[in-house]
């Protein structure tokens, strides 16, 4: 029978397999080889494994590995992909796990391949008969780019468990809330003409001036209406990030385009926000004769909130000694919430190292992470011992 390899071997192999995902096709890679190897280890540890390819991407897949049976259950989740990296900026090979100064260096150590190996290590030696609720290891594709993996899990609609930990880098502090992200474009089309006679055209820049005033008024209203003191920035934010319009001072501006970034709080629905933006701008420009298009620059990430009294939140707070907080980055959490899981984001890495050259995981984070995961498995999955 196959044996679960050592933790160091698993960490080495996970880092050695490039699994970059990117919206730029020249950087984008599959994760299938990594998923297959991880699935083999899960089988060796007694899990039943299920590999689901991502539609349209035969080289990308999700893995659901289950140990034990029963209602409810605990999901330990992580993404298998990483952001692209520039090896020239690294002091060592980003794809070679390198131990130095009490740290494991490598792309994906902190964010967040290592967590998947730690989850398996925490389950080492457990047998299916000991469980009254299942332990599920969920490994996804494409978190850093399209969220295709998490979306496929949600679309499949099958509840994986009642409680979930996503091991994103939070410095061992539990997180139960994050903001969402919307990025939208506003395109205004007028008619160009010579500047000396305004009757010859219809100025898109002047229309954009009105549109921006309306957007800022909307922002003010949103910030009056929504606030959450758990966030470092307590209100939703709306940033005017990019604008381009016109070409010459002596030409009436025919086209103008603005890109905005909106970070909603939990409780603010992405589609409702999109509708509100479009409705308000359409009303503002109604009598101008200008053309208006509002479109998304990406699909957006919903905000997430898990109730403060959820059992997994309470357990994570007790085990780490920290109250559950809020972070400014998005995760796959909202997609798991849609499947009725209570989600806590909690992992051993630090967000400061994520997406940076010389990303590392401090070795002294490993034993407390394993202890914490074992405690969670014991309290949420295992039959009481007599
Ligand atoms: Zn991540």
Tab-separated table of N, CA and C and ligand atoms in Angstrom, residues 79 111-112 143-144 168-169 355, ligand 1:
chain	number	residue	atom	x	y	z
A	79	UNK	N	-6.173	27.174	-2.553
A	79	UNK	CA	-5.979	27.194	-3.999
A	79	UNK	C	-4.590	26.678	-4.338
A	111	UNK	N	1.281	31.734	0.202
A	111	UNK	CA	0.015	31.941	-0.536
A	111	UNK	C	-0.064	30.945	-1.685
A	112	UNK	N	-0.536	29.710	-1.472
A	112	UNK	CA	-0.801	29.083	-0.203
A	112	UNK	C	-0.736	27.560	-0.339
A	143	UNK	N	-7.621	30.565	-8.420
A	143	UNK	CA	-8.070	31.593	-7.460
A	143	UNK	C	-7.461	32.947	-7.799
A	144	UNK	N	-6.212	32.915	-8.263
A	144	UNK	CA	-5.499	34.176	-8.503
A	144	UNK	C	-5.939	34.871	-9.796
A	168	UNK	N	-5.619	30.819	3.542
A	168	UNK	CA	-4.928	31.980	2.962
A	168	UNK	C	-4.058	32.637	4.036
A	169	UNK	N	-3.034	33.365	3.610
A	169	UNK	CA	-2.120	33.946	4.604
A	169	UNK	C	-2.774	35.045	5.453
A	355	UNK	N	2.585	37.313	-3.141
A	355	UNK	CA	2.745	38.041	-4.409
A	355	UNK	C	4.040	38.860	-4.434
B	1	LIG	ZN1	-4.087	33.211	-1.984
